[in-house]
XYZ file of C-alpha atoms in Angstrom:
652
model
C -18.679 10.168 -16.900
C -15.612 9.584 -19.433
C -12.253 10.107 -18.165
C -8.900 9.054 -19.744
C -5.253 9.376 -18.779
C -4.169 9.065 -22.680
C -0.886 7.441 -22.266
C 2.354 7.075 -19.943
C 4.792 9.865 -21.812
C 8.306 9.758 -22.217
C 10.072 12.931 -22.265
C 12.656 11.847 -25.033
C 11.944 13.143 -28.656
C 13.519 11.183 -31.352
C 15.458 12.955 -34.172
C 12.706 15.327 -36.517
C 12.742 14.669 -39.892
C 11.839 18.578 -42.080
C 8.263 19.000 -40.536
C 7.966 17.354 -37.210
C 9.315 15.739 -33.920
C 8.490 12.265 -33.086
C 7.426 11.662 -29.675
C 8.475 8.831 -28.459
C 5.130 7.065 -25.919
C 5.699 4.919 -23.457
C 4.434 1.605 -25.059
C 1.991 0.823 -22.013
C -0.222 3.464 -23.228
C -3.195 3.340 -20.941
C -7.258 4.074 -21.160
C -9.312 4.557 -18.466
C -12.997 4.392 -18.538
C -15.574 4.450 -16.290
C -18.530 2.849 -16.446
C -21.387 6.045 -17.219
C -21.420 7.314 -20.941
C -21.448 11.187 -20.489
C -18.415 12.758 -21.440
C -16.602 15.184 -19.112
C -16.299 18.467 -20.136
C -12.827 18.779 -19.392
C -12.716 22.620 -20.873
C -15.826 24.008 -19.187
C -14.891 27.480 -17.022
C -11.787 27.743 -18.101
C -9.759 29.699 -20.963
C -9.355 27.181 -23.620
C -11.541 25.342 -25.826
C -9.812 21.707 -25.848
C -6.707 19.679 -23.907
C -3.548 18.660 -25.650
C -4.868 15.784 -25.455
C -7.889 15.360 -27.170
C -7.248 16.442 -30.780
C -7.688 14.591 -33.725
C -8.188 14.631 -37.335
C -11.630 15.244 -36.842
C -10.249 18.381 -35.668
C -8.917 19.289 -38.355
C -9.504 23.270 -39.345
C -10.872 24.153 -36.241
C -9.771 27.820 -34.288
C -8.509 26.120 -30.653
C -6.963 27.821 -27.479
C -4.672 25.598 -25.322
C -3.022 25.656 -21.931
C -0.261 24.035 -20.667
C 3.082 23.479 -20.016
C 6.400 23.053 -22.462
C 7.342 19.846 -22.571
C 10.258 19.847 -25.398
C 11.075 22.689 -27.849
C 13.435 21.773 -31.079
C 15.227 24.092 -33.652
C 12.729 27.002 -32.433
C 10.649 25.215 -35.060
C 8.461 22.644 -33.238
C 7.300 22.558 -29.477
C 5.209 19.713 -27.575
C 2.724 21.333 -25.115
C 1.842 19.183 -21.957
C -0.997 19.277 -20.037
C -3.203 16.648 -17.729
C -4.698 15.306 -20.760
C -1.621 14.115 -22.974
C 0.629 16.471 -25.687
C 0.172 17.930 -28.845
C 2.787 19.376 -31.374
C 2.634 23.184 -31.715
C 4.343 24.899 -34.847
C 6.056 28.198 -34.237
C 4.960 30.813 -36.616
C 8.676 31.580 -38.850
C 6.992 34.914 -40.728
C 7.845 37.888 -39.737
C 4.680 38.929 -38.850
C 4.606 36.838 -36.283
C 8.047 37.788 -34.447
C 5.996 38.574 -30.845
C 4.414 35.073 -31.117
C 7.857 33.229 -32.404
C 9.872 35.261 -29.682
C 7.418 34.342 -26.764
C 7.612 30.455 -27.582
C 11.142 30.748 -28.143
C 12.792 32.280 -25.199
C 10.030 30.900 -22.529
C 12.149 27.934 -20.827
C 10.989 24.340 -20.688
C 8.178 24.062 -17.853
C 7.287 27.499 -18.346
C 2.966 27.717 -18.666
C 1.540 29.240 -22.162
C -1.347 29.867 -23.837
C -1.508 28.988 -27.363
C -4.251 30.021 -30.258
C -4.266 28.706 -33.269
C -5.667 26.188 -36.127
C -5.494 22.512 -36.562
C -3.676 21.116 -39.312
C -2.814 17.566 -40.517
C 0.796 16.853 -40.325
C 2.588 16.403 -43.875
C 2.749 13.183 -45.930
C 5.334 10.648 -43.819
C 5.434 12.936 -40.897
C 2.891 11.449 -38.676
C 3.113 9.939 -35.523
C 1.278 6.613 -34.924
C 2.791 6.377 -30.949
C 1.270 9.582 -30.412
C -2.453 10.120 -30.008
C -2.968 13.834 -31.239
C 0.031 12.353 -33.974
C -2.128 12.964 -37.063
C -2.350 16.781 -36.181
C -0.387 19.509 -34.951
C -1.185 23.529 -34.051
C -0.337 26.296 -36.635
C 0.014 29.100 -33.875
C -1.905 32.503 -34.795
C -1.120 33.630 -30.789
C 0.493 32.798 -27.677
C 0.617 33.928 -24.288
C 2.909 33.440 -21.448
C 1.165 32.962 -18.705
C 4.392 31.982 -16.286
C 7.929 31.589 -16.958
C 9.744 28.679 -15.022
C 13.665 28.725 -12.939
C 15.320 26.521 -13.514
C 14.066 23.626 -11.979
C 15.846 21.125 -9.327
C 15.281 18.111 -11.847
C 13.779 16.821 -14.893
C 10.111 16.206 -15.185
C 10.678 12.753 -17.016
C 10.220 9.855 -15.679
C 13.408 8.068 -16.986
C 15.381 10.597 -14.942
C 16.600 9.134 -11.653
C 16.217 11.514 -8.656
C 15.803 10.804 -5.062
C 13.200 10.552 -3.031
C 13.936 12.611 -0.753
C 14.520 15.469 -3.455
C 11.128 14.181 -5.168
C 9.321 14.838 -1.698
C 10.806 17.868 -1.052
C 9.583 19.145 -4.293
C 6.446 17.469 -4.256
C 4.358 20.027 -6.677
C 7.021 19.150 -9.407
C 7.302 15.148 -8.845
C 3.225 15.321 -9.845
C 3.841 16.847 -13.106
C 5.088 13.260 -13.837
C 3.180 10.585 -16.401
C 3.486 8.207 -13.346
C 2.148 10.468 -10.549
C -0.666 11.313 -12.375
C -1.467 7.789 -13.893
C -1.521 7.133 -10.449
C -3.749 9.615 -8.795
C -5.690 9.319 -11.471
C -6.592 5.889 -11.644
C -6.557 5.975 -7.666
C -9.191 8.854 -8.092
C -11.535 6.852 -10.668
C -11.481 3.488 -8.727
C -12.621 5.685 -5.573
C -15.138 6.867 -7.741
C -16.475 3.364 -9.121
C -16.029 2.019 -5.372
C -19.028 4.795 -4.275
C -20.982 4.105 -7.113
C -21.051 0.860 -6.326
C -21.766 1.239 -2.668
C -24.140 4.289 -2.838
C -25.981 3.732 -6.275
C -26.378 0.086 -6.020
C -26.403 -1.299 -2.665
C -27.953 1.474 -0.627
C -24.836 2.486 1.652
C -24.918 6.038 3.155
C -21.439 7.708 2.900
C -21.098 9.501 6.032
C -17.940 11.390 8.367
C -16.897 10.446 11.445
C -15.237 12.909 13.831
C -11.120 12.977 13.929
C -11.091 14.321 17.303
C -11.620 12.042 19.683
C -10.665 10.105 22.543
C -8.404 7.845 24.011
C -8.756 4.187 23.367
C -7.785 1.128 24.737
C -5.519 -1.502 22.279
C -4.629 -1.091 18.752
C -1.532 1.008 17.235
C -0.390 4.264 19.211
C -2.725 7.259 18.613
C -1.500 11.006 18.282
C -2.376 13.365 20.961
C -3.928 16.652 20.859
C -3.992 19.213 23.377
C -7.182 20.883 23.999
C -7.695 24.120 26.198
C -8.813 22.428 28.784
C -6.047 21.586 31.648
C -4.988 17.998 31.248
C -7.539 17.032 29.146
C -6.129 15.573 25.267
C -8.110 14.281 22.173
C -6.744 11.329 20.240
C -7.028 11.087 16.580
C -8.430 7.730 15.967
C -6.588 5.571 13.771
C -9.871 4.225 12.272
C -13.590 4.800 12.711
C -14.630 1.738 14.652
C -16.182 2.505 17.331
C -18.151 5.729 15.329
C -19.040 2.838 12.072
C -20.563 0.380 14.922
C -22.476 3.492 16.777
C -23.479 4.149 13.642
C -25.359 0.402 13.142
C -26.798 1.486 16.737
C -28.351 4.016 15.103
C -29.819 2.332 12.506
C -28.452 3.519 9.525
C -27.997 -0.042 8.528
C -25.114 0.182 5.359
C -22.203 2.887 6.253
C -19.289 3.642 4.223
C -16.736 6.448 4.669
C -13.492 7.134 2.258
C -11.622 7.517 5.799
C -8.560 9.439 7.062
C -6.902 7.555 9.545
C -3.551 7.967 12.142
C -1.320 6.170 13.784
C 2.137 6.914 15.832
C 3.885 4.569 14.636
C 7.066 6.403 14.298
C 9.848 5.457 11.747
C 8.321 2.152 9.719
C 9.349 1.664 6.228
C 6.195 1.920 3.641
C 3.791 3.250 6.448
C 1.936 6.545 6.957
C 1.316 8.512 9.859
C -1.954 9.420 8.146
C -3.631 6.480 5.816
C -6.860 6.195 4.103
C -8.974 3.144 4.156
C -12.241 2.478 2.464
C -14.234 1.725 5.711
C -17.365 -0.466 5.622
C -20.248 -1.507 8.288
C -23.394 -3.572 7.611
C -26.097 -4.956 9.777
C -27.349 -7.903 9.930
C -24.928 -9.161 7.758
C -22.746 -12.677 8.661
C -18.908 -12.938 7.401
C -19.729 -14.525 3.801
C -22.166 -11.514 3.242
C -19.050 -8.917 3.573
C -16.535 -11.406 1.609
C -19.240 -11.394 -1.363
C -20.046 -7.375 -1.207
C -16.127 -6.871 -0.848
C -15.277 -9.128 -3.574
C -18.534 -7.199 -5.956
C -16.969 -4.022 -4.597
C -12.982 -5.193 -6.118
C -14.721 -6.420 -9.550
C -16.196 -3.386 -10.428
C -13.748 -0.672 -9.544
C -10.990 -2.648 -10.971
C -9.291 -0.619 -13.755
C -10.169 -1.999 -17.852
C -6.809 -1.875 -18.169
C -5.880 -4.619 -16.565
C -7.390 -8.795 -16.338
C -10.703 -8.724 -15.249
C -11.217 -9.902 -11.253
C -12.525 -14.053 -11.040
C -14.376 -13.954 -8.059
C -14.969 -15.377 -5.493
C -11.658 -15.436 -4.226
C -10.180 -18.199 -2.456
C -10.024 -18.957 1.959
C -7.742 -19.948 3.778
C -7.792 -20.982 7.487
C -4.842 -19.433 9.528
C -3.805 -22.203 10.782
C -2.711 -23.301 7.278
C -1.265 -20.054 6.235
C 1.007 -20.304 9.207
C 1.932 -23.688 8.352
C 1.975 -23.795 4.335
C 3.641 -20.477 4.188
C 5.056 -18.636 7.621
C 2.631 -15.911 7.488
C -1.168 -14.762 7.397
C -0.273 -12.633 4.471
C 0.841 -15.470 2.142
C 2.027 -14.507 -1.417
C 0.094 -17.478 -3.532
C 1.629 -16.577 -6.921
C 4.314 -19.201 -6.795
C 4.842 -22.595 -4.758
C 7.962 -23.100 -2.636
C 5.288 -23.969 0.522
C 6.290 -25.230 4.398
C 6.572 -29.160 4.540
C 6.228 -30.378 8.131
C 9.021 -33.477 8.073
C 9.180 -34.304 11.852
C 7.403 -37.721 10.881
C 9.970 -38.703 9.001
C 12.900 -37.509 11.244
C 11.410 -38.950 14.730
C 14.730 -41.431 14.775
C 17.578 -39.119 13.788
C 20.642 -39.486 14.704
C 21.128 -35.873 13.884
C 21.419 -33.863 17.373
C 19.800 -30.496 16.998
C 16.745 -32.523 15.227
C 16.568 -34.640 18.243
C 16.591 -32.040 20.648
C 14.106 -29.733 18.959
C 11.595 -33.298 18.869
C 11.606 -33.938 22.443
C 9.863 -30.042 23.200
C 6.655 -29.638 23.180
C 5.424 -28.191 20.058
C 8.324 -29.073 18.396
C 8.950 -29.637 14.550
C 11.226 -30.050 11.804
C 10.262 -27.951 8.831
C 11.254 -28.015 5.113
C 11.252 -26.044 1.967
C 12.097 -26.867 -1.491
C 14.041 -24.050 -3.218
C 13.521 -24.675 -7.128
C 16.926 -24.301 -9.035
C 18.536 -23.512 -5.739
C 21.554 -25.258 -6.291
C 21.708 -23.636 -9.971
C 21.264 -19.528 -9.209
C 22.336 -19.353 -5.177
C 25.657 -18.882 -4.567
C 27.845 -19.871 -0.947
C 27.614 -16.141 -0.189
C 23.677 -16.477 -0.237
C 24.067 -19.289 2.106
C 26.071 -17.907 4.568
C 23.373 -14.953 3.995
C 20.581 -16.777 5.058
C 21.691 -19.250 7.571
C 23.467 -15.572 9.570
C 19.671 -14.517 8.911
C 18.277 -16.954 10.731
C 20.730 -17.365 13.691
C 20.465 -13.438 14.049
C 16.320 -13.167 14.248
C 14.919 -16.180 15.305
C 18.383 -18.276 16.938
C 17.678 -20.864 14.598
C 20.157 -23.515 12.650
C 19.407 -23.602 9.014
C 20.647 -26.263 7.212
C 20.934 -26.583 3.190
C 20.664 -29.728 1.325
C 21.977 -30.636 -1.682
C 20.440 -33.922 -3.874
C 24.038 -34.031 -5.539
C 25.847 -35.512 -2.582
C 29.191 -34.182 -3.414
C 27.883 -30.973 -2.852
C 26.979 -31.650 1.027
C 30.722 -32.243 1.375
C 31.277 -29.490 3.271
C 28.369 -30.513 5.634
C 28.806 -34.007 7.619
C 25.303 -33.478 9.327
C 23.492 -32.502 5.529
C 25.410 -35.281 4.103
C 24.143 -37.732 6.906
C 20.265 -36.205 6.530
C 20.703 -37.483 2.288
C 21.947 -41.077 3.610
C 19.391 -41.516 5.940
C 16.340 -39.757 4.805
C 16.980 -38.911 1.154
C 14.965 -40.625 -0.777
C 11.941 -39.716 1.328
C 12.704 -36.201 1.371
C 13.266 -36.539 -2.881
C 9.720 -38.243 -2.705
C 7.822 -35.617 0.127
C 9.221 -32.599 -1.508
C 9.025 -33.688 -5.153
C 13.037 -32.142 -5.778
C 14.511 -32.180 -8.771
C 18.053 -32.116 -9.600
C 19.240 -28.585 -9.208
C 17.222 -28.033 -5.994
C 18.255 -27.179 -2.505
C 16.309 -28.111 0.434
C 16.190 -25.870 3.556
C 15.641 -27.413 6.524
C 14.996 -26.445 10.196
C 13.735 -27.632 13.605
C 12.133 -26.046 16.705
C 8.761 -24.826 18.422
C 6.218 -25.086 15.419
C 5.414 -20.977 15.128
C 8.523 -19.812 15.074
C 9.962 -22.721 12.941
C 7.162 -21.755 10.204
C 7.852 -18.080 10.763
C 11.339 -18.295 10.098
C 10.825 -20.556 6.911
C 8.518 -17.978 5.686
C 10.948 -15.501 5.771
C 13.583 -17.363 4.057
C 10.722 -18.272 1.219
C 10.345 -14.530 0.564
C 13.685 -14.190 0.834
C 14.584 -16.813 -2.051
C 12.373 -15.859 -4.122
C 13.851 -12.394 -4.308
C 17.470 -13.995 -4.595
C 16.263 -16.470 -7.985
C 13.917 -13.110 -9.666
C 17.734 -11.151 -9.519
C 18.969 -13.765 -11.116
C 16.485 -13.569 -13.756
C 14.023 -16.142 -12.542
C 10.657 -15.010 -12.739
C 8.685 -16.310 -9.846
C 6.387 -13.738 -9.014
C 4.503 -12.464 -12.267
C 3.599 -8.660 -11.525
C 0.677 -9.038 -14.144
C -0.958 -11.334 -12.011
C -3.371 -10.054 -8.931
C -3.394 -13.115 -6.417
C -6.040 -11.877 -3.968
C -6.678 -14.468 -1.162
C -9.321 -14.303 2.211
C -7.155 -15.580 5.215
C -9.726 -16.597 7.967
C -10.343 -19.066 11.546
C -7.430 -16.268 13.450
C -7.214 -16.678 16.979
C -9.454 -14.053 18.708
C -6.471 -13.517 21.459
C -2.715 -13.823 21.536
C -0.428 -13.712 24.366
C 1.365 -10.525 24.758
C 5.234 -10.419 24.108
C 6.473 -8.709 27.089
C 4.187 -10.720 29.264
C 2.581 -14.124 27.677
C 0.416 -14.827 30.854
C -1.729 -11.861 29.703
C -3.988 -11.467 26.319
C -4.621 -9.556 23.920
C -6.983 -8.747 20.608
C -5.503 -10.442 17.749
C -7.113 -8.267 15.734
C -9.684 -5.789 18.352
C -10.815 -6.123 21.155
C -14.749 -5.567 19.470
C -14.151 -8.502 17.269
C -16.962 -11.726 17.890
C -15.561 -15.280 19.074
C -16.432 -17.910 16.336
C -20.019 -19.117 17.240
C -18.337 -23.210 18.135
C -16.318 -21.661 20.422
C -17.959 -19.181 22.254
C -17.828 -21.704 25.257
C -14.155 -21.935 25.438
C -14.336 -18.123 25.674
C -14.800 -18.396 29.933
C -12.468 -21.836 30.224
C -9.742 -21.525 27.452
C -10.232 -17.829 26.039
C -6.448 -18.398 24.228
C -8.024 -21.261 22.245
C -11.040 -19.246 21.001
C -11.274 -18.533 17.204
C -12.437 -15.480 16.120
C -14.824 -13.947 13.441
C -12.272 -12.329 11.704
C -11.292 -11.980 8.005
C -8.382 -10.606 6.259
C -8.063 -9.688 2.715
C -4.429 -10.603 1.135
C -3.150 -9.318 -2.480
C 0.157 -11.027 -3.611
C 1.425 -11.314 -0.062
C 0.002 -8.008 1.606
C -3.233 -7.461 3.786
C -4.788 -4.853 1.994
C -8.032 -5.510 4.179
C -9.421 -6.596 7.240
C -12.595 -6.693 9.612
C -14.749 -8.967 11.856
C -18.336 -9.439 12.643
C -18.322 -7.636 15.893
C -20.034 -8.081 19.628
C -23.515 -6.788 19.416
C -23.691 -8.301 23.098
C -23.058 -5.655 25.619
C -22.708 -8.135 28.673
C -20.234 -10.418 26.164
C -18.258 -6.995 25.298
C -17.793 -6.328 28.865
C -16.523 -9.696 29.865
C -14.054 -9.536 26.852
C -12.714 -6.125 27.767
C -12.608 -6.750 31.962
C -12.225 -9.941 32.335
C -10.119 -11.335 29.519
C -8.152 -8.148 28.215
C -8.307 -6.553 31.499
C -8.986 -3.055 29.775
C -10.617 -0.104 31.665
C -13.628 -0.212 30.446
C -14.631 3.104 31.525
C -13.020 4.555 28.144
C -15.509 2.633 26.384
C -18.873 3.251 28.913
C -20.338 4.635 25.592
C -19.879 1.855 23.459
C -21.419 -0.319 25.825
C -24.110 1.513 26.792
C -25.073 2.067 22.737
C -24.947 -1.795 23.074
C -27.372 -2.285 25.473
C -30.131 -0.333 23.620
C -31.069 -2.399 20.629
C -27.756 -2.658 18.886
C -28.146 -5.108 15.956
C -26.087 -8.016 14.696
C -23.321 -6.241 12.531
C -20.264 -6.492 10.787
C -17.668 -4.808 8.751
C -14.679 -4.247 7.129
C -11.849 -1.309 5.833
C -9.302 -1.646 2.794
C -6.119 -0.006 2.955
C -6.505 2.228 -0.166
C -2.856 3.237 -0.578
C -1.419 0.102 -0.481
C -4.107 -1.520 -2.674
C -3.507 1.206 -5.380
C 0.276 0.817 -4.566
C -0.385 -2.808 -5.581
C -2.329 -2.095 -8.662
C 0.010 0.152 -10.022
C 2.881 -1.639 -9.273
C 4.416 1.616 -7.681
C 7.376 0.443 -5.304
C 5.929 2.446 -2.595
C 2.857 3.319 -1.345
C 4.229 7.252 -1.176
C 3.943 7.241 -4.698
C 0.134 6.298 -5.022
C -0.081 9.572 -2.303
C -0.587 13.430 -3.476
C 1.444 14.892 -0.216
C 3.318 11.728 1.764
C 5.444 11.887 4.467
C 8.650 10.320 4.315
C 9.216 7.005 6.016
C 10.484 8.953 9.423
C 6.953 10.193 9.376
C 8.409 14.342 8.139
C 7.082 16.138 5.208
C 10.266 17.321 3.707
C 7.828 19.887 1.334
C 7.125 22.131 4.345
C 9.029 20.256 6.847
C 6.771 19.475 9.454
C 6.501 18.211 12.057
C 7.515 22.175 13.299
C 7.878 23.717 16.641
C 5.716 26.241 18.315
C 6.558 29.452 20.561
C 6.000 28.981 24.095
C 3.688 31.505 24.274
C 1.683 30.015 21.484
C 1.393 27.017 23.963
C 0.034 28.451 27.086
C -3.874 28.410 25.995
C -3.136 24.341 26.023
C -1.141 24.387 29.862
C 1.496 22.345 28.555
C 5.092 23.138 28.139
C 8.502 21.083 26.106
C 10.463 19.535 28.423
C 13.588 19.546 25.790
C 16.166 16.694 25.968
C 19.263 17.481 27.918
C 23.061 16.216 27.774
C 23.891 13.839 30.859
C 26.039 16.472 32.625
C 23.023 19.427 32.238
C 20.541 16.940 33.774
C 22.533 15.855 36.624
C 22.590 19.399 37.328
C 19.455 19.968 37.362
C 18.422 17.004 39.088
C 18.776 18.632 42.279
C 15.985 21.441 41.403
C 12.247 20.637 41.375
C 10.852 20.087 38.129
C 9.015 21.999 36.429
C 5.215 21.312 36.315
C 3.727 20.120 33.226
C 0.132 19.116 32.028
């Protein structure tokens, strides 16, 4: 099947010389093909014979009916008519005979929807458009329809007109009419499309649904409740199919895929969805290179022609050294700037804070090497970061200078350069105009906070036109060796799943599972694209005993929510494994769309509302009684001391 989103239009015409308008086209005109050879039939059932789009010279004389929408009208002479395909030039009839047709085109205002006959005709000598795909031809109108007039709209569909978001998602059925939107959904449409080709056609996966009502589950994000008839009793939308996809390996079905809907409740988060898709993935008998490889396959055939072709396979990297080289387990590898450990060289400082943060346990000093530094950041940035890092981690951030005069205004930075200079110039291979960042403390945080400020400097030197970051280039990256548990932050005596609680301990340290269970590394694999995880998955417990132990014992779950996981466990479950990619914020990636709302038909905003219909909505009371539950509605303090003297009211 042949699809292609002709080109990114711009809504600006230039000036027409006596027989035309030029269109001015977005110069990143884009084609996208997929891979099978039959052409769609893009003007089957419908009433017209072709798409603005499509003609060409080899068009020429043909009798052609057209739909769509008018994008630009000049001198009541020349109109552009828009529709999914691309835009074509329509003449307006000037006889007299044709008054109906030339008053119809005329007076209908821009955005209204027509129907146009007519016959294809060359443009004049001179008068052709190069930019423009259907710029060799243009209509001679014989008839035209209108099939809807427009209001006037809230804003401009062009995509060099700035408008809000909020006003974009509140008139969501106009922001699509946009080039970008539908690039987007588009593109995001065909690389779903290659993705189950792939799976279905040549590796034998079975796409199949898994319920959204559910239940209750122990760990992961906060699930949405929903009431049920039944008194007290709730499902849970699950926000992913984990539990169905290994149940599903139980079963035998051996190579599942679903293009998923997902939830979670996680309330106001900027660039998150309370509803997500992911392309979910479970194999059996599969080990964790097997679902790197098919992932990796998967990537390289669905990516879009339009941009570099995928080198696979991509490169690993332990967790351990993510945390260390870069702050994070989402490291952005498309520029340098890594984590230096320097305690070595700082174990007989003078220099009090270093001291102090050497004689802890775990404790470091850490360095980065900010290129230009001391050329494009200015004392304001400075003070900027250094408030950063007292504010969110209580950390002291000190900048060095390799001009000395410039560490005036620091005694300690100007000691560090007398005393350790020449081995920092030597660890951290500086150069002139660098700065040097340096910190001390407990190793985690230390790297944590140093991976901030890295992010954060790079975004400082790209404003001031330093290009660090190329968005060309897709820097995809398999972080793996995570810890299978972490301590939990409100009570670090207690575990929990680093990444599930389903997730298998690494086979070497499956012993240190009943002795040392925080020590135990885990089968788990994330995918990272320029510095976001845009996948992850594990090879799970087929072991129902092992599952057990890890949810009583170690995560101290009730495992009574899960009684039918384990039991599926205990009758034959095979060794199996899996995976899910975050669609939207892949395709936000590969589009380079600043959000991932904008790779989304319908999003919410980033409070979780849709602002189209504006829901999230209330319900009567009476419409609630078939679920026995009632709204307990927030009260000022003076109402509820009141009413704290009267029995409550019951609810379910």
């Amino acid at each position: 099947m042949f699809s292609c989103w002709l080109s990114r239009l711009c809504g600006e015409l230039s000036t027409p010389t006596r027989r035309t308008t030029q269109l001015i086209w977005s110069s990143a005109a884009r084609s996208m093909v997929l891979s099978s050879q039959r052409i769609p039939e893009l003007s089957s059932f419908v009433a017209r014979t072709n798409t603005c789009g499509e003609l060409r010279s080899s068009h020429l004389g043909q009798e052609v009916t057209l739909c769509g929408w008018i994008q630009f009208r000049r001198q009541n002479i020349f109109l552009v008519l828009r529709d999914f395909h691309g835009l074509v030039q329509v003449v307006i009839p000037q006889d007299e005979s044709a008054a109906s047709v030339k008053k119809i085109l005329c007076e209908a205002p821009m955005e209204s929807v027509v129907q146009v006959s007519g016959t294809v005709i060359s443009r004049p000598p001179g008068q052709k458009n190069p930019k423009m795909p259907t710029g060799e031809i243009e209509i001679k109108v014989k008839t035209a329809k209108l099939l809807n007039s427009c209001k006037k709209l809230p804003f401009e569909i062009k995509d060099f007109m700035k408008k809000t978001e909020t006003l974009r998602l509140q008139y969501r059925y106009l922001d699509l009419r946009s080039v970008q939107m539908q690039y987007n959904l588009r593109l995001r449409s065909q690389m779903v499309m290659k993705m189950r080709e792939y799976l279905c056609n040549l590796h034998g996966f079975v796409d199949v649904e898994t319920p959204t009502l559910f239940k209750r589950t122990p760990g992961g994000a906060k699930e949405f409740v929903i009431p049920s008839r039944e008194p007290g009793k709730f499902y849970s939308l699950p926000q992913s199919p984990q539990q169905f996809k290994q149940l599903l390996m139980v079963g035998g079905l051996d190579r599942y895929f679903q293009v998923a809907r997902c939830y979670r409740d996680e309330g106001s988060r900027p660039d998150r969805q309370p509803e997500f898709t992911q392309i979910d993935i479970e194999m059996s008998f599969v080990d964790q290179t097997g679902v790197q490889s098919l992932i990796e396959g998967l990537l390289q055939y669905s990516w879009p022609s339009d941009k570099d072709p995928l080198v696979v396979p991509f490169p690993s990297m332990p967790f351990a050294e993510a945390l260390a080289s870069y702050g994070t387990d989402k490291p952005d590898t498309r520029f340098g700037m890594k984590i230096v450990d320097i305690s070595d060289m700082f174990r007989n400082t003078e220099v009090g804070f270093l001291q102090d943060a050497l004689s802890k346990p775990q404790g470091t000093v850490k360095a980065i090497c900010i290129r230009k530094g001391a050329k494009y950041l200015k004392r304001k940035d400075i003070e900027s970061i250094r408030k950063f890092a007292a504010d969110h981690f209580n950390e002291e951030v000190l900048p060095i200078f390799l001009k000395t005069n410039e560490n005036c205004n620091s005694p300690v930075a100007k000691f560090i350069m007398e005393e350790q200079g020449l081995g920092l110039v030597k660890l951290l291979e500086t150069q002139e105009e660098d700065m040097v960042l340096l910190t001390a403390g407990e190793h985690k945080k230390a790297c944590s906070l140093m991976g901030k400020l890295r992010l954060e400097c790079a975004d400082l030197l790209e404003a001031r036109g330093v290009v660090l970051r190329d968005p060309a280039l897709f820097s995809f990256l398999w972080v793996v060796d995570f810890p299978l548990f972490l301590p939990k932050e409100e009570n670090p005596q207690e575990l929990e799943s680093a990444h599930h609680p389903f997730t298998a301990p690494h086979p070497s340290d499956i012993h240190l599972l009943y002795t040392e269970p925080h020590k135990v590394r885990s089968q788990h694999y994330d995918l990272v694209l320029n510095g976001n995880e845009i996948g992850g998955g594990s090879i799970r417990i087929h072991n129902s005993e092992l599952q057990h132990y890890v949810l009583d014992t170690v995560l101290k779950e009730d495992v009574k929510l899960l009684s039918h996981l384990l039991q599926a466990l205990d009758y034959g479950a095979p060794p199996h494994g899996g995976i899910a990619l975050g669609l939207d914020r892949l395709m936000c990636l590969v589009t380079g769309a600043p959000s991932i709302r904008d790779v989304i038909a319908f999003p919410k905003s980033f409070r979780g509302h849709d602002l189209m219909s504006n829901a999230p909505d209330s319900i009567p009371p009476e419409e609630l009684k078939p679920y026995h539950i009632q709204v307990s509605w927030p009260m000022d303090a003076e109402t509820e001391k009141s009413s704290s003297n009267h029995p409550c009211r019951s609810e379910s």
